[in-house]
Amino acid sequence: MSTVVAQSLHVFGLRSHVSNNVLFFDEQIIIFPSGNHCVKYNVDQKWQKFIPGSDKSQGMLALAISPNRRYLAVSETVQDKPVITIYELSAMPCRKRKILNNFDFPVQKFVCMAFSPDSKYLLTQTSPPESNLVYWLWEKQRVMAIVRIDTQNNAVYQVSFNPQDNTQICITGSGMFKLLRFAEGTLKQTNFQRGEPQNYLAHTWVSDDKIIAGTDTGRLFLFESGDQRWETSIMVKEPTSETKNLGVIQESESLIEFPTITSPVPSYEQVTMTSSHSQLSLPQVFAIAAYSKGFACSAGPGRVLLFEKMEDKEFYRESREIRIPVDPQSNDPSQSDKQDVLCMCFSPSEETLIASTSKNQLYSITMSLTEISKGEPAHFEYLMYPLHSASITGLDTCIRKPLIATCSVDRSIRIWNYESNSLELFKEYQEEAYTISLHPSGHYIVVGFADKLRIMNLLIDDIRSFKEYSVRGCKECSFSNGGHLFAAVNGNVIHIFSTTSLENISNLKGHTGKIRSVVWNTDDSKLISCGTDGAVYEWSLSTGKRETECVLKSCSYNCVTISPDGKIIFAVGSDQTLKEIADSSVIREMSAFDVAYTAIVISHSGRMMFVGTSVGTIRAMKYPLPLQKEFNEYQAHAGPVTKMSLTFDDQFLLSVAEDGCLFTWKVFDKDGRGIKREREVGFAEEVLVTKTDMEEKAQVMLELKTRVEELKMENEYQLRLKDMNYSEKIKELTDKFLQEMESLKTKNQVLKTEKEKQDVLHRERMDDLLDKQSRELQDLECCNNQKLLLEYEKYQELQLKSQRMQEEYEKQLRDNDETKSQALEELTEFYEAKLQEKTTLLEEAQEDVRQQLREFEETKKQIEEDEDREIQDIKTKYEKKLREEKEANLRLKGETGIMRKKFSGLQKEIEERTNDIELLKGEQVKLQGVIKSLEKDIMGLKREIQERDETIQDKEKRIYDLKKKNQELEKFKFVLDYKIKELKKQIEPRENEIKVMKEQIQEMEAELERFHKQNTQLELNITELWQKLRATDQERRRERQKERDLEALVKQFKTDLHNCVAYIQEPRQLKEKVRALFEKCVQRADTVEIAGLNSDLQQEYARQREHLERNLATLKKKVVKESELHRTDYVRIMQENVSLIKEINELRRELKFTRSQVYDLEAALKLTKKIRPEVSETVSSEDVPSVPPTKRLNVQEETGRIIEMQRLEIQRLRDQIQEQEQVPGFHPVAGLQLPALSGEVDLKALTK
């Protein structure tokens, strides 16, 4: 045996589909099934102790605890055989007391069990089609009695003993309620079932002879000595909209597959499937538990009702309602309480009630709380913490914190603490989570969902994602040991991302099948992957290429790991071996002994190895691996192990499986070499908190502090006021009391005198009444005697009538027996005829089989000859087919949506077919009897085989003669061999040439593969570019259409404006016209409808949306930056324009002034010098500024030059504005235009 030992420490999980799955051992300790163990859990001290299942067990089916709390019975299936193990709970640790595994009767599995009140007898019920009820004296392994309960394959849900009587038994199931009594070595039914048969799901004894039973239609029955005494129906208090959703909830739960091997016949799924659609809205009573005041029963999803016994009557009334609380962490909180309560149990003191639900959750409530909340319904609380309700698909740990991260098919992520054995964080999502990886620091996780890959922060009270990648259906992801990288698998490609820049660094392509496992080496320089294609690759991250590879197409690998030194790779897969791989070759294979390995992990010290199996067991072995079968095997899970992990210090082993349970194991080596790795630094206590949360909490703290101070002030003020009021009231009350005391004294004296008078009157009346009573008594005695005589006569008449009725019923019973016997004879004749038909059909089938065997042998010979020729043809065909299938694949993707709708329709048909299959199973049982008769015919055929053996001996003699001929032929062979040797010498040089040619062919094939990959990549690029071209063309057409529409609108608006201008002198009409124009334009703008995109464009848009969004983001940033730059330039240019306009206006004024001067000068030149002073006077009268006479001729030349320069500057600025208007993203301010220069023509003429 191996020196490596694993000891189970704690389990997070529950198997709710085990019958009777929650039991109280004492006031603090409960027992429940988890994985392949029974767990003893102390509610106060939070410790767990384990009762492991049997070796090679396939799962537990039912539990039962004795009334004295000493023994626990466990029903299991071990190697497809039923076994009942009885444990002694008082022993430490719990030991096996008895094992019941030798049965003289046919049995597949035991569905439910119960101990007798004195704990000496055990009652067990087998599953259909046998449906045997067995009464055991279990200490002596002796069957006291056995009886078949049902012959119609109906399910039995519960069996129980009378709590005061060992011999009385109750059984409930589909259409049955039976009371049996054990007497004289047999079990006999004592009740007669009346009325319509009900589907009784649960029952409990409330007294010595009274039983409460519940049905799948929400009805409760009280039976007393087998007769129905009371009936009530549980009403659904929820609105109709929620009750309609019950069917949807049960459909979503049925998608989660639980292990079929371990689920008993009366399982939750079968009950919900068999119930009709009309009954889905009715509450189903899955569990009933009795206590001293009455009983508790489940009343539909998320509800438990308490019934108490009425004081006057023998019936019960509803007293309290208990509900499963709404979970705020769920993605749909309204659905969190929609889970059925499958089992309930009261503590011995009846202080607490524990319930298990269909979603593998445990709830508890103290009964004192139910009494406090009289008006409103009470609420359950989690007994431990929320557990996974489906298969766990992901598992990981970190270095800096004692955390475990898990994800499940139930769409939840949970963070556990293996040091405190508690749940740290929990959150549900809308998509299924396939894989999870925890950063070594413990602050981040990477989760692969069905739609995306998300990186999330682990905050103090929440899990928030901060980055998403469009990696669909990522089944594997892993952080590197240093935490600076993480790998994510997408089908057959591995994406490597950086945790600092969050960018995709490289993509590793090479696998042809799905990748199942990825692992980093210790220094993060290499990555090892394995997949369903039978390939194990070692990748170098520096080059992004494969360094080593090992391919075995016959094996589909499940998991891979690497030794701490990075030299040896360990892989496990479907071929039931553990392989050691080094330098691209398998060094060694170790057999798994008829079990498939599903997970493997090696310790950081390199001395221990742990392997998970498909049966749910864990094997611990030391490294280097032993040559023989040297390992310790531990019972762990009830389903295949999905993931395993070791903590960084090699102290704890973690394992998860498809049964939804998480186990933590303490690991140690008996040799004690290199295992204990003491931590230099303790676990980190830092927690991530967002700044907004901190600010909100600080603000809330401040508000609460101010509120507390205000309340203190108010309370003090109110107390003072109350003291003042009370002191005044006390004074008033004392005065009143003194006055009332005096008045009461006087009244008391008056009353005493009246009392004496009344005493005398009462005595006289009493005497009169006594006389009257004596007379009336005598009269009543006479009347009653006469009535008694009349009643006695009536009683005799009724007795005669009852005798006649009994005789009539006896006659009817005889007639019924005769009709039954006739019907039985007819049925036997009918089925005998059917049997003869089936025998003829079987004989024909056997003849067909013989003919097919002969044909098969002939075709086999022909196929072997033609195989070599066909292989080459098939290669060419399949290469063509591959190309065609690649094209067809693209078409089929569009058709998958249609197929999914068909699939949903087919699922409904499958449900109908399952009902037909159940009917056919009944016929199969009948046909088994026919098969037994056919086995006798087989014995006759064996005799014929013996006769044929004799003929074979004669043929062997002929073979002896042929051997002699063979010896002669061997002589000829010797001569031919000599010739062959000479020919081989001639062939050798040609073989060398063939080898050279083969090597050339291999090189050419490698080049061909490269070209194929390049071609496929180029085709993808071409398709993407074509899609982009189509999208841009369509956008261009839309923009042109918009431009045409806008031009038409502008033209129409101009015409309407022109019409409005006609009424410019009539303000009222103008106002009405403008208002009409406004309403017209606004209505048009409002009613413009955007043309819907075609379906093809929508599909194209959906495909390229992510790519376009990235381009849009970058373009927007560029446009914003450029627009800001252009805006500043534009503002500067506009300011310059304004200043230039001002200068132009000034120049115009100067032009006018110069024109007047020129005019004056021309006039002055023609006139004489005498008139010149008159001209100066006229100029001054027109307020013209005085100009020196020497500069008047220079002013004209200067103004011409200035105007020419300004014109050139304005032209340059206009060109700049036109260039900037053409730049995308730059929009000039509308309505601003440079004014035209007035009098430019005159100015040109003047300069000339």
Coordinates of C-alpha atoms in Angstrom, one line a residue, residues 629-1067:
K629 CA -1.0 -1.9 -7.6
E630 CA 0.2 0.2 -4.7
F631 CA -2.2 3.1 -4.0
N632 CA -4.8 4.0 -1.4
E633 CA -8.3 4.4 -2.8
Y634 CA -10.9 6.5 -1.0
Q635 CA -14.7 6.7 -1.5
A636 CA -15.5 10.4 -2.2
H637 CA -18.1 11.3 -4.8
A638 CA -21.3 9.8 -6.2
G639 CA -20.4 10.8 -9.8
P640 CA -17.3 11.2 -12.0
V641 CA -14.6 13.5 -10.5
T642 CA -14.5 16.7 -12.7
K643 CA -11.6 18.7 -11.1
M644 CA -8.9 18.3 -8.4
S645 CA -6.4 20.7 -6.9
L646 CA -3.8 20.9 -4.2
T647 CA -3.1 24.0 -2.1
F648 CA 0.2 25.8 -2.4
D649 CA 1.6 24.3 0.8
D650 CA 0.6 20.7 -0.1
Q651 CA -1.5 20.4 3.1
F652 CA -5.0 20.1 1.5
L653 CA -6.5 18.3 -1.5
L654 CA -9.7 19.6 -3.1
S655 CA -12.0 17.6 -5.3
V656 CA -15.3 18.3 -7.1
A657 CA -17.6 16.1 -9.2
E658 CA -20.8 15.9 -11.1
D659 CA -22.8 15.2 -7.9
G660 CA -22.4 18.9 -7.0
C661 CA -20.2 18.3 -3.9
L662 CA -16.8 19.9 -2.9
F663 CA -14.5 17.8 -0.6
T664 CA -11.5 19.0 1.3
W665 CA -8.9 16.4 2.3
K666 CA -6.0 16.6 4.7
V667 CA -2.9 15.1 3.0
F668 CA 0.2 13.7 4.7
D669 CA 2.9 11.2 4.0
K670 CA 3.7 8.4 6.5
D671 CA 7.4 8.8 5.6
G672 CA 7.1 12.5 6.3
R673 CA 9.6 13.5 3.6
G674 CA 9.3 16.9 2.0
I675 CA 5.6 17.4 2.6
K676 CA 5.3 20.0 5.3
R677 CA 6.0 23.4 3.8
E678 CA 5.8 26.0 6.5
R679 CA 4.5 29.3 5.4
E680 CA 7.0 32.2 5.8
V681 CA 4.1 34.7 5.5
G682 CA 0.6 34.2 6.8
F683 CA -2.5 34.5 4.7
A684 CA -3.4 38.0 3.5
E685 CA -6.3 39.8 5.1
E686 CA -6.7 42.6 2.5
V687 CA -10.0 42.9 0.7
L688 CA -10.9 44.8 -2.5
V689 CA -13.4 47.7 -2.0
T690 CA -14.5 50.1 -4.6
K691 CA -14.1 53.8 -4.0
T692 CA -17.8 54.5 -4.6
D693 CA -18.8 51.9 -2.0
M694 CA -16.5 53.4 0.5
E695 CA -17.8 56.9 -0.1
E696 CA -21.4 55.8 0.1
K697 CA -20.7 54.0 3.4
A698 CA -18.9 57.0 4.8
Q699 CA -21.7 59.2 3.7
V700 CA -24.2 56.8 5.3
M701 CA -22.1 56.8 8.5
L702 CA -22.2 60.6 8.6
E703 CA -25.9 60.7 8.0
L704 CA -26.5 58.1 10.7
K705 CA -24.3 60.0 13.2
T706 CA -26.2 63.3 12.6
R707 CA -29.4 61.4 12.8
V708 CA -28.3 59.8 16.2
E709 CA -27.4 63.2 17.5
E710 CA -30.7 64.7 16.4
L711 CA -32.6 61.8 18.0
K712 CA -30.7 62.3 21.3
M713 CA -31.7 65.9 21.4
E714 CA -35.3 65.1 20.6
N715 CA -35.4 62.3 23.2
E716 CA -34.0 64.6 25.9
Y717 CA -36.5 67.3 25.1
Q718 CA -39.4 64.9 25.0
L719 CA -38.3 63.4 28.4
R720 CA -38.3 66.8 30.0
L721 CA -41.8 67.5 28.6
K722 CA -43.1 64.2 29.8
D723 CA -41.6 64.7 33.3
M724 CA -43.5 68.1 33.5
N725 CA -46.7 66.6 32.3
Y726 CA -46.5 63.5 34.6
S727 CA -45.8 65.6 37.7
E728 CA -48.9 67.7 37.0
K729 CA -51.1 64.7 36.3
I730 CA -49.9 63.0 39.6
K731 CA -51.1 66.0 41.6
E732 CA -54.5 66.0 39.9
L733 CA -54.9 62.2 40.5
T734 CA -54.0 62.4 44.2
D735 CA -56.7 65.0 44.7
K736 CA -59.3 63.0 42.8
F737 CA -58.5 59.8 44.7
L738 CA -59.0 61.5 48.1
Q739 CA -62.4 62.8 47.1
E740 CA -63.4 59.4 45.6
M741 CA -62.3 57.6 48.8
E742 CA -64.6 59.6 50.9
S743 CA -67.6 59.2 48.6
L744 CA -66.9 55.4 48.4
K745 CA -67.0 55.1 52.2
T746 CA -70.4 56.6 52.3
K747 CA -71.7 54.4 49.5
N748 CA -70.3 51.3 51.2
Q749 CA -72.4 51.9 54.3
V750 CA -75.6 52.3 52.3
L751 CA -74.9 49.1 50.3
K752 CA -74.4 47.0 53.5
T753 CA -77.9 47.9 54.7
E754 CA -79.4 47.0 51.3
K755 CA -77.5 43.7 51.3
E756 CA -79.1 42.6 54.6
K757 CA -82.5 43.3 53.2
Q758 CA -81.9 41.2 50.1
D759 CA -80.5 38.2 52.0
V760 CA -83.9 37.8 53.7
L761 CA -85.7 37.9 50.3
H762 CA -83.4 35.3 48.8
R763 CA -83.9 32.8 51.5
E764 CA -87.7 32.9 51.0
R765 CA -87.3 32.5 47.2
M766 CA -85.0 29.4 47.7
D767 CA -87.5 27.5 49.7
D768 CA -90.2 28.0 47.0
L769 CA -87.8 26.9 44.2
L770 CA -86.9 23.6 46.0
D771 CA -90.5 22.6 46.3
K772 CA -91.1 23.2 42.6
Q773 CA -88.0 21.2 41.6
S774 CA -89.1 18.1 43.5
R775 CA -92.5 18.1 41.7
E776 CA -90.9 18.5 38.2
L777 CA -88.5 15.6 38.8
Q778 CA -91.3 13.2 39.4
D779 CA -93.1 14.2 36.2
L780 CA -89.9 13.9 34.1
E781 CA -89.2 10.3 35.4
C782 CA -92.7 9.1 34.2
C783 CA -92.2 10.7 30.7
N784 CA -88.7 9.2 30.2
N785 CA -89.8 5.6 31.0
Q786 CA -92.4 5.7 28.2
K787 CA -89.9 7.1 25.7
L788 CA -87.4 4.3 26.5
L789 CA -90.0 1.6 25.7
L790 CA -90.7 3.2 22.3
E791 CA -86.9 3.4 21.4
Y792 CA -86.3 -0.2 22.3
E793 CA -89.0 -1.3 19.8
K794 CA -87.4 0.7 17.0
Y795 CA -84.0 -0.8 17.8
Q796 CA -85.4 -4.4 17.3
E797 CA -86.9 -3.4 13.9
L798 CA -83.5 -1.9 12.7
Q799 CA -81.7 -5.1 13.8
L800 CA -83.9 -7.2 11.5
K801 CA -83.2 -4.8 8.6
S802 CA -79.4 -5.1 9.1
Q803 CA -79.6 -8.9 8.9
R804 CA -81.5 -8.8 5.6
M805 CA -78.9 -6.3 4.2
Q806 CA -76.0 -8.6 5.1
E807 CA -77.6 -11.5 3.3
E808 CA -78.1 -9.4 0.1
Y809 CA -74.4 -8.2 0.1
E810 CA -73.2 -11.8 0.5
K811 CA -75.2 -12.8 -2.6
Q812 CA -73.7 -9.9 -4.6
L813 CA -70.1 -11.0 -3.5
R814 CA -70.7 -14.5 -4.8
D815 CA -71.9 -13.1 -8.2
N816 CA -68.8 -10.9 -8.4
D817 CA -66.5 -13.9 -7.8
E818 CA -68.1 -15.8 -10.7
T819 CA -67.8 -12.9 -13.1
K820 CA -64.1 -12.5 -12.2
S821 CA -63.3 -16.2 -12.8
Q822 CA -64.9 -16.0 -16.3
A823 CA -62.9 -12.9 -17.1
L824 CA -59.7 -14.6 -16.0
E825 CA -60.3 -17.5 -18.3
E826 CA -60.9 -15.3 -21.3
L827 CA -57.7 -13.3 -20.6
T828 CA -55.6 -16.5 -20.3
E829 CA -56.9 -17.7 -23.7
F830 CA -56.1 -14.3 -25.3
Y831 CA -52.5 -14.2 -24.0
E832 CA -51.8 -17.9 -24.9
A833 CA -52.7 -17.0 -28.5
K834 CA -50.3 -14.0 -28.3
L835 CA -47.5 -16.3 -27.0
Q836 CA -47.8 -18.6 -30.0
E837 CA -47.5 -15.7 -32.4
K838 CA -44.4 -14.4 -30.6
T839 CA -42.7 -17.9 -30.7
T840 CA -43.2 -18.0 -34.5
L841 CA -41.7 -14.6 -34.9
L842 CA -38.7 -15.5 -32.8
E843 CA -38.0 -18.6 -35.0
E844 CA -38.1 -16.5 -38.1
A845 CA -35.8 -14.0 -36.5
Q846 CA -33.2 -16.7 -35.7
E847 CA -33.2 -18.0 -39.3
D848 CA -32.6 -14.5 -40.5
V849 CA -29.7 -14.1 -38.2
R850 CA -28.1 -17.3 -39.5
Q851 CA -28.4 -16.2 -43.1
Q852 CA -26.9 -12.8 -42.2
L853 CA -23.9 -14.4 -40.5
R854 CA -23.1 -16.4 -43.7
E855 CA -23.5 -13.3 -45.9
F856 CA -21.3 -11.4 -43.4
E857 CA -18.4 -13.9 -43.7
E858 CA -18.5 -13.8 -47.5
T859 CA -18.6 -10.0 -47.6
K860 CA -15.8 -9.8 -45.1
K861 CA -13.5 -11.8 -47.4
Q862 CA -14.3 -9.5 -50.4
I863 CA -13.8 -6.4 -48.3
E864 CA -10.3 -7.4 -47.1
E865 CA -9.2 -7.9 -50.8
D866 CA -10.7 -4.6 -52.0
E867 CA -9.5 -2.5 -49.0
D868 CA -6.1 -1.5 -50.4
R869 CA -7.6 -0.3 -53.7
E870 CA -10.5 1.6 -52.0
I871 CA -8.2 3.5 -49.5
Q872 CA -6.6 5.6 -52.2
D873 CA -10.0 6.4 -53.8
I874 CA -11.5 7.2 -50.4
K875 CA -8.7 9.6 -49.7
T876 CA -9.3 11.6 -52.8
K877 CA -13.1 11.5 -52.2
Y878 CA -12.8 12.7 -48.6
E879 CA -10.5 15.6 -49.5
K880 CA -13.2 16.8 -51.9
K881 CA -15.8 16.2 -49.3
L882 CA -13.9 18.2 -46.7
R883 CA -13.9 21.2 -49.0
E884 CA -17.6 20.7 -49.7
E885 CA -18.3 20.3 -46.0
K886 CA -16.5 23.4 -45.1
E887 CA -18.8 25.3 -47.4
A888 CA -21.8 23.4 -46.2
N889 CA -20.8 24.2 -42.6
L890 CA -21.4 27.9 -43.3
R891 CA -24.8 27.1 -44.6
L892 CA -25.7 24.8 -41.8
K893 CA -24.9 27.5 -39.2
G894 CA -27.9 29.4 -40.5
E895 CA -30.0 26.2 -40.4
T896 CA -29.1 25.5 -36.8
G897 CA -31.6 28.1 -35.6
I898 CA -34.4 26.3 -37.4
M899 CA -33.2 22.9 -36.1
R900 CA -33.3 24.2 -32.5
K901 CA -37.0 24.9 -32.9
K902 CA -37.5 21.4 -34.3
F903 CA -35.5 20.1 -31.4
S904 CA -37.8 21.6 -28.9
G905 CA -40.8 20.0 -30.7
L906 CA -39.0 16.7 -30.8
Q907 CA -38.4 16.9 -27.0
K908 CA -42.1 17.0 -26.5
E909 CA -42.5 13.9 -28.7
I910 CA -39.7 12.2 -26.7
E911 CA -41.8 12.7 -23.5
E912 CA -44.8 11.1 -25.2
R913 CA -42.5 8.2 -26.3
T914 CA -41.3 7.7 -22.7
N915 CA -44.9 6.9 -21.7
D916 CA -45.1 4.4 -24.5
I917 CA -41.8 2.8 -23.4
E918 CA -43.2 2.3 -19.9
L919 CA -46.2 0.4 -21.4
L920 CA -43.7 -1.7 -23.5
K921 CA -41.7 -2.6 -20.4
G922 CA -44.8 -4.3 -19.0
E923 CA -45.0 -6.4 -22.2
Q924 CA -41.3 -7.1 -21.9
V925 CA -41.9 -8.8 -18.5
K926 CA -44.4 -11.1 -20.1
L927 CA -42.1 -11.9 -23.0
Q928 CA -39.4 -12.9 -20.5
G929 CA -41.6 -15.9 -19.7
V930 CA -41.6 -16.8 -23.3
I931 CA -37.7 -16.5 -23.4
K932 CA -37.5 -19.2 -20.7
S933 CA -39.4 -21.6 -22.8
L934 CA -37.1 -20.8 -25.8
E935 CA -34.0 -21.6 -23.6
K936 CA -35.2 -25.2 -23.5
D937 CA -35.1 -25.3 -27.3
I938 CA -31.5 -24.0 -27.1
M939 CA -30.6 -27.1 -25.0
G940 CA -31.9 -29.3 -27.8
L941 CA -29.8 -27.4 -30.3
K942 CA -26.7 -28.0 -28.2
R943 CA -27.2 -31.7 -28.6
E944 CA -27.1 -31.2 -32.4
I945 CA -23.8 -29.3 -32.0
Q946 CA -22.3 -32.4 -30.3
E947 CA -23.3 -34.6 -33.3
R948 CA -21.6 -32.0 -35.6
D949 CA -18.4 -32.2 -33.5
E950 CA -18.1 -35.9 -34.6
T951 CA -18.3 -34.9 -38.3
I952 CA -15.5 -32.4 -37.5
Q953 CA -13.2 -35.3 -36.4
D954 CA -13.7 -37.0 -39.8
K955 CA -12.6 -33.7 -41.5
E956 CA -9.5 -33.6 -39.3
K957 CA -8.3 -36.9 -40.8
R958 CA -8.5 -35.3 -44.2
I959 CA -6.4 -32.4 -42.9
Y960 CA -3.7 -35.0 -42.0
D961 CA -3.5 -36.1 -45.6
L962 CA -3.2 -32.6 -46.8
K963 CA -0.3 -31.9 -44.4
K964 CA 1.7 -34.6 -46.1
K965 CA 1.2 -32.8 -49.4
N966 CA 2.3 -29.6 -47.7
Q967 CA 5.7 -31.2 -46.8
E968 CA 6.4 -31.9 -50.5
L969 CA 5.5 -28.3 -51.3
E970 CA 8.0 -27.1 -48.7
K971 CA 10.8 -28.7 -50.7
F972 CA 9.7 -26.6 -53.7
K973 CA 9.7 -23.6 -51.4
F974 CA 13.4 -24.0 -50.5
V975 CA 14.3 -23.8 -54.2
L976 CA 12.1 -20.7 -54.6
D977 CA 13.6 -19.0 -51.5
Y978 CA 17.1 -19.2 -53.1
K979 CA 15.8 -17.4 -56.2
I980 CA 14.1 -14.8 -54.0
K981 CA 17.4 -13.9 -52.2
E982 CA 19.1 -13.3 -55.5
L983 CA 16.2 -11.0 -56.5
K984 CA 16.3 -9.1 -53.2
K985 CA 20.0 -8.2 -53.8
Q986 CA 18.8 -6.5 -57.1
I987 CA 16.0 -4.7 -55.2
E988 CA 18.1 -3.1 -52.4
P989 CA 19.5 -0.1 -54.5
R990 CA 15.9 0.6 -55.7
E991 CA 14.6 0.6 -52.1
N992 CA 17.2 3.3 -51.2
E993 CA 15.9 5.4 -54.0
I994 CA 12.3 4.9 -52.8
K995 CA 13.3 6.1 -49.3
V996 CA 14.8 9.3 -50.7
M997 CA 11.6 9.9 -52.7
K998 CA 9.5 9.3 -49.6
E999 CA 11.4 11.9 -47.7
Q1000 CA 10.9 14.3 -50.5
I1001 CA 7.1 13.5 -50.5
Q1002 CA 6.9 14.2 -46.7
E1003 CA 8.6 17.6 -47.2
M1004 CA 6.2 18.4 -50.0
E1005 CA 3.2 17.4 -47.8
A1006 CA 4.4 19.7 -45.0
E1007 CA 4.6 22.5 -47.5
L1008 CA 1.2 21.6 -48.7
E1009 CA -0.2 21.9 -45.1
R1010 CA 1.4 25.3 -44.7
F1011 CA -0.2 26.5 -48.0
H1012 CA -3.6 25.1 -46.9
K1013 CA -3.4 27.0 -43.6
Q1014 CA -2.4 30.2 -45.5
N1015 CA -5.2 29.7 -48.0
T1016 CA -7.8 29.3 -45.3
Q1017 CA -6.5 32.4 -43.5
L1018 CA -6.6 34.4 -46.7
E1019 CA -10.1 33.2 -47.5
L1020 CA -11.3 34.4 -44.1
N1021 CA -9.6 37.8 -44.7
I1022 CA -11.3 38.1 -48.1
T1023 CA -14.7 37.3 -46.6
E1024 CA -14.2 39.9 -43.9
L1025 CA -13.2 42.5 -46.5
W1026 CA -16.2 41.7 -48.8
Q1027 CA -18.5 42.1 -45.8
K1028 CA -16.9 45.5 -45.0
L1029 CA -17.3 46.6 -48.7
R1030 CA -21.0 45.6 -48.7
A1031 CA -21.6 47.5 -45.4
T1032 CA -19.8 50.7 -46.7
D1033 CA -21.8 50.6 -50.1
Q1034 CA -25.1 50.3 -48.2
E1035 CA -24.1 53.1 -45.9
R1036 CA -23.1 55.3 -48.9
R1037 CA -26.5 54.6 -50.6
R1038 CA -28.3 55.5 -47.4
E1039 CA -26.4 58.8 -47.1
R1040 CA -27.2 59.7 -50.7
Q1041 CA -30.9 59.0 -50.2
K1042 CA -30.8 61.2 -47.1
E1043 CA -29.2 64.0 -49.1
R1044 CA -31.9 63.8 -51.7
D1045 CA -34.6 63.8 -49.1
L1046 CA -33.0 66.8 -47.4
E1047 CA -32.7 68.7 -50.7
A1048 CA -36.4 68.1 -51.5
L1049 CA -37.3 69.3 -48.0
V1050 CA -35.2 72.4 -48.3
K1051 CA -36.8 73.3 -51.7
Q1052 CA -40.2 72.8 -50.3
F1053 CA -39.3 74.9 -47.3
K1054 CA -38.0 77.7 -49.5
T1055 CA -41.3 77.8 -51.5
D1056 CA -43.3 77.9 -48.3
L1057 CA -41.1 80.7 -47.0
H1058 CA -41.5 82.6 -50.2
N1059 CA -45.3 82.4 -49.8
C1060 CA -45.0 83.6 -46.2
V1061 CA -43.0 86.6 -47.2
A1062 CA -45.9 87.8 -49.4
Y1063 CA -47.8 88.5 -46.1
I1064 CA -45.0 90.4 -44.5
Q1065 CA -47.1 93.6 -44.2
E1066 CA -50.0 91.7 -42.6
P1067 CA -48.8 90.5 -39.2

